[in-house]
Tab-separated table of C-alpha atoms in Angstrom:
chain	number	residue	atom	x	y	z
E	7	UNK	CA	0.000	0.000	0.000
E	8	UNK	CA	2.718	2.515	0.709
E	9	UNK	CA	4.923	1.687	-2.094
E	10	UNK	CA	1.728	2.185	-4.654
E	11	UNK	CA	1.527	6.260	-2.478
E	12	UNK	CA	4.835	6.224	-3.288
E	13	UNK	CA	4.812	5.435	-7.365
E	14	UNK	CA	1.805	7.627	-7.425
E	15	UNK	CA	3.748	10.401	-6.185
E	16	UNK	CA	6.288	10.368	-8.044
E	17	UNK	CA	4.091	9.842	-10.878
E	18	UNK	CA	2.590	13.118	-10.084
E	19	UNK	CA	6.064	14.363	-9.227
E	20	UNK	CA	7.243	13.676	-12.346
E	21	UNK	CA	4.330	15.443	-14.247
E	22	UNK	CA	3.058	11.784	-15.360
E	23	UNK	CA	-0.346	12.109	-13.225
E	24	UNK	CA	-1.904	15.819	-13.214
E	25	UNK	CA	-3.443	16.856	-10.425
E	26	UNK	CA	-6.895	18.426	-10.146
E	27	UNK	CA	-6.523	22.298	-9.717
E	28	UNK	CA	-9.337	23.283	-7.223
E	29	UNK	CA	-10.560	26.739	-7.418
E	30	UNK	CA	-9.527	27.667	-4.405
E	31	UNK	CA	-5.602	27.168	-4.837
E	32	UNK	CA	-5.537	28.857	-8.166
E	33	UNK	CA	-7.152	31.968	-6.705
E	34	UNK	CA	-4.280	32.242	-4.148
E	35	UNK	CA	-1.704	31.794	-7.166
E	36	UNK	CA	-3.653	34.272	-9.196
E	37	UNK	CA	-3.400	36.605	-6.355
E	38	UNK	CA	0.085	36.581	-5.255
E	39	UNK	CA	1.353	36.416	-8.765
E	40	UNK	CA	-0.485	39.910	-8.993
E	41	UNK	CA	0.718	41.025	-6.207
E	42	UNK	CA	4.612	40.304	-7.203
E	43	UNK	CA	4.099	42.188	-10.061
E	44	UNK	CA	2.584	45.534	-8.087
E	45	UNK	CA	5.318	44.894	-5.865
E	46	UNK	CA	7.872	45.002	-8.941
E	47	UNK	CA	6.218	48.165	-9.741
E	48	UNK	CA	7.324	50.010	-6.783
E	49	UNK	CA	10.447	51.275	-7.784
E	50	UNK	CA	8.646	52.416	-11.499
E	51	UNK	CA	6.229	54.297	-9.376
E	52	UNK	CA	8.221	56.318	-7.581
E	53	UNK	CA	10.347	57.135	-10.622
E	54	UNK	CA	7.075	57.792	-12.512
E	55	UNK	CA	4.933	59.828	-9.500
E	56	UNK	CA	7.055	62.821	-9.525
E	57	UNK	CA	7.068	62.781	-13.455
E	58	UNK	CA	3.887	62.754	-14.358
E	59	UNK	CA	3.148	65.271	-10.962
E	60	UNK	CA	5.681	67.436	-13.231
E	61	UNK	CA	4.295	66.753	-16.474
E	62	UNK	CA	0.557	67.537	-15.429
E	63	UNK	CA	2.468	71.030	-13.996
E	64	UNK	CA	3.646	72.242	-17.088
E	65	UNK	CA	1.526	71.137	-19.248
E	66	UNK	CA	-1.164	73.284	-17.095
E	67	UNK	CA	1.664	75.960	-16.905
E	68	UNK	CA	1.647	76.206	-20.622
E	69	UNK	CA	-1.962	76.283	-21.373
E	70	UNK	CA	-3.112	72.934	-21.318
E	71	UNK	CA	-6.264	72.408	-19.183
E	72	UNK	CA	-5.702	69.218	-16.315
E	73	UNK	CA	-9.121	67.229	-18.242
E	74	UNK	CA	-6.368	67.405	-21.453
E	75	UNK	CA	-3.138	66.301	-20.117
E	76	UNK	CA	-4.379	63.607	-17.939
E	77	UNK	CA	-6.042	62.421	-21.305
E	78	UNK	CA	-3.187	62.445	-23.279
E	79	UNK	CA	-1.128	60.432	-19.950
E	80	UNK	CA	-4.149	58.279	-20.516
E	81	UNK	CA	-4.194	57.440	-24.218
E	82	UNK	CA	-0.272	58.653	-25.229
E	83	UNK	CA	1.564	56.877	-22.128
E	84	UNK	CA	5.093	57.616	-23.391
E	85	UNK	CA	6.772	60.502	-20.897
E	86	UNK	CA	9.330	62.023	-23.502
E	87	UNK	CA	7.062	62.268	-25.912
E	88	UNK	CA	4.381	64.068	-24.050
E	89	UNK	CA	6.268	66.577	-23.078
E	90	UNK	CA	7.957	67.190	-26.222
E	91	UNK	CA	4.534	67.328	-27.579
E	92	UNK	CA	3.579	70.142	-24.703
E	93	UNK	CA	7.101	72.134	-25.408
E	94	UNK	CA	6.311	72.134	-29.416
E	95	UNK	CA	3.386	73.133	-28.999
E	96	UNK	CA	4.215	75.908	-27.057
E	97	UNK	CA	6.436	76.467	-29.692
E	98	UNK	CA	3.689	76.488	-32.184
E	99	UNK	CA	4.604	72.875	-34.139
E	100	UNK	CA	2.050	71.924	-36.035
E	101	UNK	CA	-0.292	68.723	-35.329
E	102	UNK	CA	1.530	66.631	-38.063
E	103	UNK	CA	4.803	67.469	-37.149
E	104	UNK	CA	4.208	66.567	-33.421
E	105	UNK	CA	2.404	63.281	-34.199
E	106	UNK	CA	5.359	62.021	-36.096
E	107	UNK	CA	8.285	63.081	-33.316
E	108	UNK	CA	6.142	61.348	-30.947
E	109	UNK	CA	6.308	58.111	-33.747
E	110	UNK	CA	10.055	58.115	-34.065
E	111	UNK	CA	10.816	59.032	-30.472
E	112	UNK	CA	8.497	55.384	-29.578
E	113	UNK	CA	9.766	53.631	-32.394
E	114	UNK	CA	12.319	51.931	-29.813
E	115	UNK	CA	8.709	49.882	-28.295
E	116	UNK	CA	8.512	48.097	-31.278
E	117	UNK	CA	12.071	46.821	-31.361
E	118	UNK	CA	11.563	46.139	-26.974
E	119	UNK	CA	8.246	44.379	-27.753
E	120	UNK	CA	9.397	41.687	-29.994
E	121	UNK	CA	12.298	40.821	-27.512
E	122	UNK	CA	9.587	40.654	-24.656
E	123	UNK	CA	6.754	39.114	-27.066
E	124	UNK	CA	9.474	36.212	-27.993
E	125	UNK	CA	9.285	35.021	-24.176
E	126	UNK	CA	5.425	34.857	-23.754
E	127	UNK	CA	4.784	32.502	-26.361
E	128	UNK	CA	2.350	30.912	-24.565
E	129	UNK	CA	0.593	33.709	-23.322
E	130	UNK	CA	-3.221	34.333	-25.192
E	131	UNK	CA	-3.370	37.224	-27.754
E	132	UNK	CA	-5.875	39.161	-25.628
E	133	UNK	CA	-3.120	39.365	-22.756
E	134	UNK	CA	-0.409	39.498	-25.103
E	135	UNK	CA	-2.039	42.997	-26.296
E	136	UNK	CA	-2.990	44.437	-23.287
E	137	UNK	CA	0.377	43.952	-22.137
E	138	UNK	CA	2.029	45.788	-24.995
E	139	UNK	CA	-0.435	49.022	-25.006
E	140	UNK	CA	1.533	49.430	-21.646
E	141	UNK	CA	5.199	48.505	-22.560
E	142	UNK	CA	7.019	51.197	-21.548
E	143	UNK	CA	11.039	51.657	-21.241
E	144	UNK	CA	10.913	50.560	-17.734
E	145	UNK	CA	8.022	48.169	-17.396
E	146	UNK	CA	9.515	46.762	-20.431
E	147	UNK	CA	13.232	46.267	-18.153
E	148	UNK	CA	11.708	45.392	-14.882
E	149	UNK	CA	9.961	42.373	-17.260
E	150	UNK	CA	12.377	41.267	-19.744
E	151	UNK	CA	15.205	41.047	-16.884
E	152	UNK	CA	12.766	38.788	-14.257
E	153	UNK	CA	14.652	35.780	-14.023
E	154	UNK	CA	11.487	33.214	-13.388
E	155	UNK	CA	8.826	32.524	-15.670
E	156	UNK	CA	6.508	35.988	-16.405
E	157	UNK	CA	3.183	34.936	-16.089
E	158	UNK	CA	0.076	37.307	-17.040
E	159	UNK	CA	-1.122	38.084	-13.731
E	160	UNK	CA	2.449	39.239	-12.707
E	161	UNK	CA	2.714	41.379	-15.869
E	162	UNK	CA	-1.064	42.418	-15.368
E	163	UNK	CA	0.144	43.815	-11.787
E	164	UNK	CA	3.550	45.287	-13.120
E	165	UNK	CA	1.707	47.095	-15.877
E	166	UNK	CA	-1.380	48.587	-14.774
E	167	UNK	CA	0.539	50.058	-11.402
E	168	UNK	CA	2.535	51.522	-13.507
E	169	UNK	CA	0.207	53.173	-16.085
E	170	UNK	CA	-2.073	54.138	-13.008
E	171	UNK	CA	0.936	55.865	-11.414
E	172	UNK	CA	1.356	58.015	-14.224
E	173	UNK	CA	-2.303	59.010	-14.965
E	174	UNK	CA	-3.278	59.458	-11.316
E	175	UNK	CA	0.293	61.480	-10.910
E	176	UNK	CA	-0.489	63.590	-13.821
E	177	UNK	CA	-3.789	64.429	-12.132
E	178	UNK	CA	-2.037	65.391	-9.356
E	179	UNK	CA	0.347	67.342	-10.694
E	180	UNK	CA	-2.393	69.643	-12.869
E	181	UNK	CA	-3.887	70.420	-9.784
E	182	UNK	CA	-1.032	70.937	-7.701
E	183	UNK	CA	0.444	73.650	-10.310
E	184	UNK	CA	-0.163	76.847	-7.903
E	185	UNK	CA	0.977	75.008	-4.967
E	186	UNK	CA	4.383	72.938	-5.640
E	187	UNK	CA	7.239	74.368	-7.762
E	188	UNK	CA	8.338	72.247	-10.012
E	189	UNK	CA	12.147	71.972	-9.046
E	190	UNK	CA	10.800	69.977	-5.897
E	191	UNK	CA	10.810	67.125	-8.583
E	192	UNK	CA	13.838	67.500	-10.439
E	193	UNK	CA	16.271	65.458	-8.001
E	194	UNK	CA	13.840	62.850	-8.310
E	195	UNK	CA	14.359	62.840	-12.484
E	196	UNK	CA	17.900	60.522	-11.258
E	197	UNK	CA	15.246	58.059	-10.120
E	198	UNK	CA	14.561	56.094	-13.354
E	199	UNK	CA	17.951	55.730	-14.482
E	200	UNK	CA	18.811	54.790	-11.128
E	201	UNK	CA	16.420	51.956	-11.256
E	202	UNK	CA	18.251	51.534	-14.921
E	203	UNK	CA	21.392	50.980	-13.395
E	204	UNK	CA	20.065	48.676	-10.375
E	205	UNK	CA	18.457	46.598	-12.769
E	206	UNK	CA	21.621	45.978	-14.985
E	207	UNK	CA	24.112	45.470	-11.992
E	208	UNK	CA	23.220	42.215	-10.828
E	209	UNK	CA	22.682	40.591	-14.596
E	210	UNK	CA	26.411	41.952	-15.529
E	211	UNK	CA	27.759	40.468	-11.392
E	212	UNK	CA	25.934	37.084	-13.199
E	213	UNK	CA	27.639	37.334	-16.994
E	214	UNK	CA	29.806	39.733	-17.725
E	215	UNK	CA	28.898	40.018	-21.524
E	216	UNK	CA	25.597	41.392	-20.661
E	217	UNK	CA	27.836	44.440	-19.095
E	218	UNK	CA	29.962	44.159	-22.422
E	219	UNK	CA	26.660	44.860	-24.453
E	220	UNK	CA	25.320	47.513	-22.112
E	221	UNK	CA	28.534	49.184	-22.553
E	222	UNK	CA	28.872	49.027	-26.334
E	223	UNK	CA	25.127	50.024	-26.640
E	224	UNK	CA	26.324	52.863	-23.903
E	225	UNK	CA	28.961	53.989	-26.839
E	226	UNK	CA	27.060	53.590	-29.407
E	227	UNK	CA	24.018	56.201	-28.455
E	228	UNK	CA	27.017	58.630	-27.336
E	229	UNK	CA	28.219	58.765	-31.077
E	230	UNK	CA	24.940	58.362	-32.798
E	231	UNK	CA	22.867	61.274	-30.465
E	232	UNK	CA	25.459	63.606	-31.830
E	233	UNK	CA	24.175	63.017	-35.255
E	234	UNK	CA	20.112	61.753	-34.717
E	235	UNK	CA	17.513	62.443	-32.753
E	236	UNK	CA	17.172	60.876	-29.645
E	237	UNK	CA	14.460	58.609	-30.441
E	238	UNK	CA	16.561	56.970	-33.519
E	239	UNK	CA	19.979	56.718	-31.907
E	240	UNK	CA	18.255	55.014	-28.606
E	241	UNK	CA	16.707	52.283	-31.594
E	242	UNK	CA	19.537	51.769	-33.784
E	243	UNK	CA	21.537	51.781	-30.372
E	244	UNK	CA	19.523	48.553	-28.815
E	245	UNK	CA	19.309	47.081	-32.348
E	246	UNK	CA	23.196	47.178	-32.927
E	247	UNK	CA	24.012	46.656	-29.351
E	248	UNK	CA	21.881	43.407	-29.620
E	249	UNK	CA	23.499	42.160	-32.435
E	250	UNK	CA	27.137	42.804	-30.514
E	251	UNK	CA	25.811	40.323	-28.055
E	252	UNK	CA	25.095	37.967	-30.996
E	253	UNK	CA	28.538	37.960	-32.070
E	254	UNK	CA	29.469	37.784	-28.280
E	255	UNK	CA	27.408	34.711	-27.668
E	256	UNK	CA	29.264	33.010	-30.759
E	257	UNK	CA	32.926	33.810	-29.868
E	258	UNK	CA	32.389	32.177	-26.645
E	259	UNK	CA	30.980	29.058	-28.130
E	260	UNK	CA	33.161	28.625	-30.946
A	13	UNK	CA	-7.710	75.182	-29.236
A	14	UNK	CA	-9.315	72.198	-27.194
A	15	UNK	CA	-10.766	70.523	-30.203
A	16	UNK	CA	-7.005	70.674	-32.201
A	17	UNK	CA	-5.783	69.187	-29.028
A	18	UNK	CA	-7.804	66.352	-28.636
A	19	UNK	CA	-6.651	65.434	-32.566
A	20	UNK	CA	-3.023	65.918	-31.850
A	21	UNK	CA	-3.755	63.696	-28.423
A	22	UNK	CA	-5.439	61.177	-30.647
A	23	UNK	CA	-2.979	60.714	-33.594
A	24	UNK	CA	0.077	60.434	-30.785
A	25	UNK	CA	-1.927	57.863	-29.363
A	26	UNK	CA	-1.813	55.919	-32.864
A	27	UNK	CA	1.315	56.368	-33.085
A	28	UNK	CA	2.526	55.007	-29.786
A	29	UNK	CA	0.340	51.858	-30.148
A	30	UNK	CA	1.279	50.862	-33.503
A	31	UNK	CA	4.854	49.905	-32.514
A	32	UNK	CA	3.870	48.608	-28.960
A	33	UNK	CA	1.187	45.984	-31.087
A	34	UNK	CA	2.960	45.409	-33.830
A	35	UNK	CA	5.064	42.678	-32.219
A	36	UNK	CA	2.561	40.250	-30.906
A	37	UNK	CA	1.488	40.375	-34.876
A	38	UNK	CA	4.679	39.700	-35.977
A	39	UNK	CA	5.748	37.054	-33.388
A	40	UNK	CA	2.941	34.679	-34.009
A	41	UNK	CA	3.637	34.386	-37.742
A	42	UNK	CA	7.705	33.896	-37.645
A	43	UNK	CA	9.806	31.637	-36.684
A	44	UNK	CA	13.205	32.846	-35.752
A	45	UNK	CA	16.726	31.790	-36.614
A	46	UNK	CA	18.889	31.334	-33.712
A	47	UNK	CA	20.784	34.155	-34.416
A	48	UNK	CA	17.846	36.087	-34.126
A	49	UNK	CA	16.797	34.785	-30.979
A	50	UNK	CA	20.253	35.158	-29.562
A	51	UNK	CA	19.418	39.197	-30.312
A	52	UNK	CA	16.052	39.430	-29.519
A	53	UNK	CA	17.586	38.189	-25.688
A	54	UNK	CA	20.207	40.577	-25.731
A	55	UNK	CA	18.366	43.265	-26.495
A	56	UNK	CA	17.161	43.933	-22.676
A	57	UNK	CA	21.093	44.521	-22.401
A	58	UNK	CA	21.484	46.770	-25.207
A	59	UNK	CA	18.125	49.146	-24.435
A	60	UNK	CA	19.310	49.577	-20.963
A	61	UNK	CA	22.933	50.741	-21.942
A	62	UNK	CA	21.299	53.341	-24.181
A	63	UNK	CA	18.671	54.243	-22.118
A	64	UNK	CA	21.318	55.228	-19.069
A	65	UNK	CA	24.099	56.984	-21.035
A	66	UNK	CA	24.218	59.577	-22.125
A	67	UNK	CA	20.587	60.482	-20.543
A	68	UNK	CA	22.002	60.211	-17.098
A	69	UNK	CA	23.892	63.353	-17.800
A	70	UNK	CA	20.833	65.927	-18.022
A	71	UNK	CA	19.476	64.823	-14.795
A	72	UNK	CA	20.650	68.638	-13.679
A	73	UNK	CA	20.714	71.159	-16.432
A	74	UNK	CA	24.006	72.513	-17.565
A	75	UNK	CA	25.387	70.157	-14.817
A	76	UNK	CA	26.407	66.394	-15.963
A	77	UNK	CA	28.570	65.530	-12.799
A	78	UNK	CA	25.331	65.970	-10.332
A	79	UNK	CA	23.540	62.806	-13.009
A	80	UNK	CA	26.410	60.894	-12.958
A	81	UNK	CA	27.429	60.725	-9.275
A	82	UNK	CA	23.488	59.795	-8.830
A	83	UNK	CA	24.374	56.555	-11.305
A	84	UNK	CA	27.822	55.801	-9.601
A	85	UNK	CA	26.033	55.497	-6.255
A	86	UNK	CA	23.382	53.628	-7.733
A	87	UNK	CA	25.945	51.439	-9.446
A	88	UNK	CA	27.788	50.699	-5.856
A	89	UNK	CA	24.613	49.980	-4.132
A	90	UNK	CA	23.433	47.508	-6.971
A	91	UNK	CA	26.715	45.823	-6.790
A	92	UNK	CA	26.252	45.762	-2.762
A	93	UNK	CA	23.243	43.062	-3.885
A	94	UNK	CA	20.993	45.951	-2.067
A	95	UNK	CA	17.255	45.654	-3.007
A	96	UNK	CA	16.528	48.170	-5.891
A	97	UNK	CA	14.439	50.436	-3.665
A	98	UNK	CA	17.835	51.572	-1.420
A	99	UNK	CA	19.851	51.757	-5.095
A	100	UNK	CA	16.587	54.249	-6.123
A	101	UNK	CA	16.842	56.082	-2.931
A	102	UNK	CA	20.509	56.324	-2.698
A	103	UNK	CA	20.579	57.374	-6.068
A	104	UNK	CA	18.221	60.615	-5.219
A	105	UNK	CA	19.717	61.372	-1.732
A	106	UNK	CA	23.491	61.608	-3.827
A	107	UNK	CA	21.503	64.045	-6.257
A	108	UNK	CA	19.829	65.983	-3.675
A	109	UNK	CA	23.643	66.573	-2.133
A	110	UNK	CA	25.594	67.066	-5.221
A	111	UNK	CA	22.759	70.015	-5.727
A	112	UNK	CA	23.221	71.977	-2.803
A	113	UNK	CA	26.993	72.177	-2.767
């Protein structure tokens, strides 16, 4: 009797037998899986909190009612962009020129998305969209660089604490306008790039060539911003840098 | 002047979804070479590199020392293994001092 427990375990060990997932379990794992990923968040939101509070400032500084900019945090969700969009306009750009700055300053999602979209195969379109409507430069790090399996309640968390962060904070910040100057925020602008750097340390302490691509990546961007926009040289930046680490990956093997 | 904003509002928003979508299209219709995959996983790598430098050094206007000894404490703290919300916080507190001297 106890040897057949013990084949059946190991049976069910092994994968062989699968068990019965009651509802009650799967709730728990649904829940702390979301949970991780708000708890991932935390370092995005308070990068993103005094950025948007900033962003909803000026953009009510320079004419743009709070209804407006906490729309455009809403349905743009790109930081740099929106307030390039809020200084050309004060500049008086035109719609069409704004529009397309805003599409080559992004352009770098689309290169971030496939790297991220090549790890959630298995993940169901629906999700798979949702979760890249709110891939941004840093949701896009904290998730690429998780060393376990991503599963879509973790992302779920990650992203919408994130996007929340920087709608609610652009609220915020376009009511705040009279009250808080906005150079209260500016030491806090180190924030993101802090998290940058935190999140790169460890993977380079694990494999150095991840630092060797970082840094050529690093080089590259220095040499190409002096000649292209931002948006461009951070794209063709990642995309070479990427491709360094291709040829790094072979040397080793071969 | 609302009305011309809610257009300009609108087409950015086109434009920031069509690359963010345009991947899960693209990744359930090709298979990759190795190569390519071998890229696609460096690429994490590559965005952060670009992302930090040079951007790290407008973090105070006119001053690119104040950004960068916010990154080099950051960059200690991370190598300390210290959860990322002390490397964030260090990272501000260094700012906040490099400013008032």
């Amino acid at each position: 009797m106890n040897q057949k427990i013990n084949k059946v375990y190991h049976l069910i060990k092994k994968g062989v037998i699968p068990i019965a997932k009651n509802t009650h379990t799967q709730k728990i794992t649904v829940k702390s899986e979301f949970t991780a990923g708000v708890l991932s968040a935390i370092p995005i939101v308070v990068g993103y909190l005094p950025i948007a509070v900033a962003f909803g400032m000026i953009a009510q500084q320079s004419g743009i009612p709070p209804l407006l900019s906490v729309c455009m945090s809403g349905l743009v969700y790109a930081g740099a962009s929106q307030f390039m969009a809020v200084n050309m306009l004060s500049t008086g750009a035109g719609a069409l020129e704004i529009v397309l700055a805003t599409f080559v300053l992004n352009f770098r999602h689309f290169v971030m998305g496939l790297s991220l979209m090549n790890k959630l195969k298995k993940m169901p379109v629906a999700w798979k969209i949702a979760v890249s409507s709110g891939i941004t430069d840093e949701t896009f790090a904290v998730a690429s660089l998780k060393k376990d399996m991503i599963g879509k309640w973790f992302l779920a968390g990650l992203v919408l604490t994130s996007y929340v962060t920087w709608v609610i904070g652009t609220l915020i910040g376009g009511l705040l306008s009279q009250v808080i100057p906005p150079s209260i925020s500016e030491s806090m602008s180190v924030a993101l790039y802090a998290m940058f750097i935190g999140l790169l340390i460890p993977a380079v302490r694990e494999n150095g060539k991840w630092g060797m691509i970082a840094l050529i990546s690093m080089g590259l961007n220095t040499v190409l911003g002096m000649f292209l926009s931002s948006g461009w040289s951070i794209v063709l930046s990642t995309v070479l840098g990427g491709l360094a680490g291709v040829w790094l990956m072979r040397r080793k093997k071969g | 002047m609302t009305d011309h904003l809610l257009l300009i509002i609108l087409g950015m928003s086109v434009v920031t979804l069509i690359p963010r979508w345009l991947p899960v299209w693209i990744m359930d219709r090709i298979t990759w070479p190795d190569w390519a995959r071998e890229w696609l996983d460096s690429i994490p790598y590559a965005a952060l590199g670009a992302l930090i430098f040079p951007g790290i050094l407008s973090v105070a206007k006119g001053e690119p020392w104040i950004g960068l000894a916010g990154g080099i404490v950051a960059a200690i703290l991370a190598y300390w293994r210290l959860h990322i919300m002390y490397v964030v916080f260090g990272s501000i507190l260094a700012v906040m001092m490099a400013k008032s001297f």
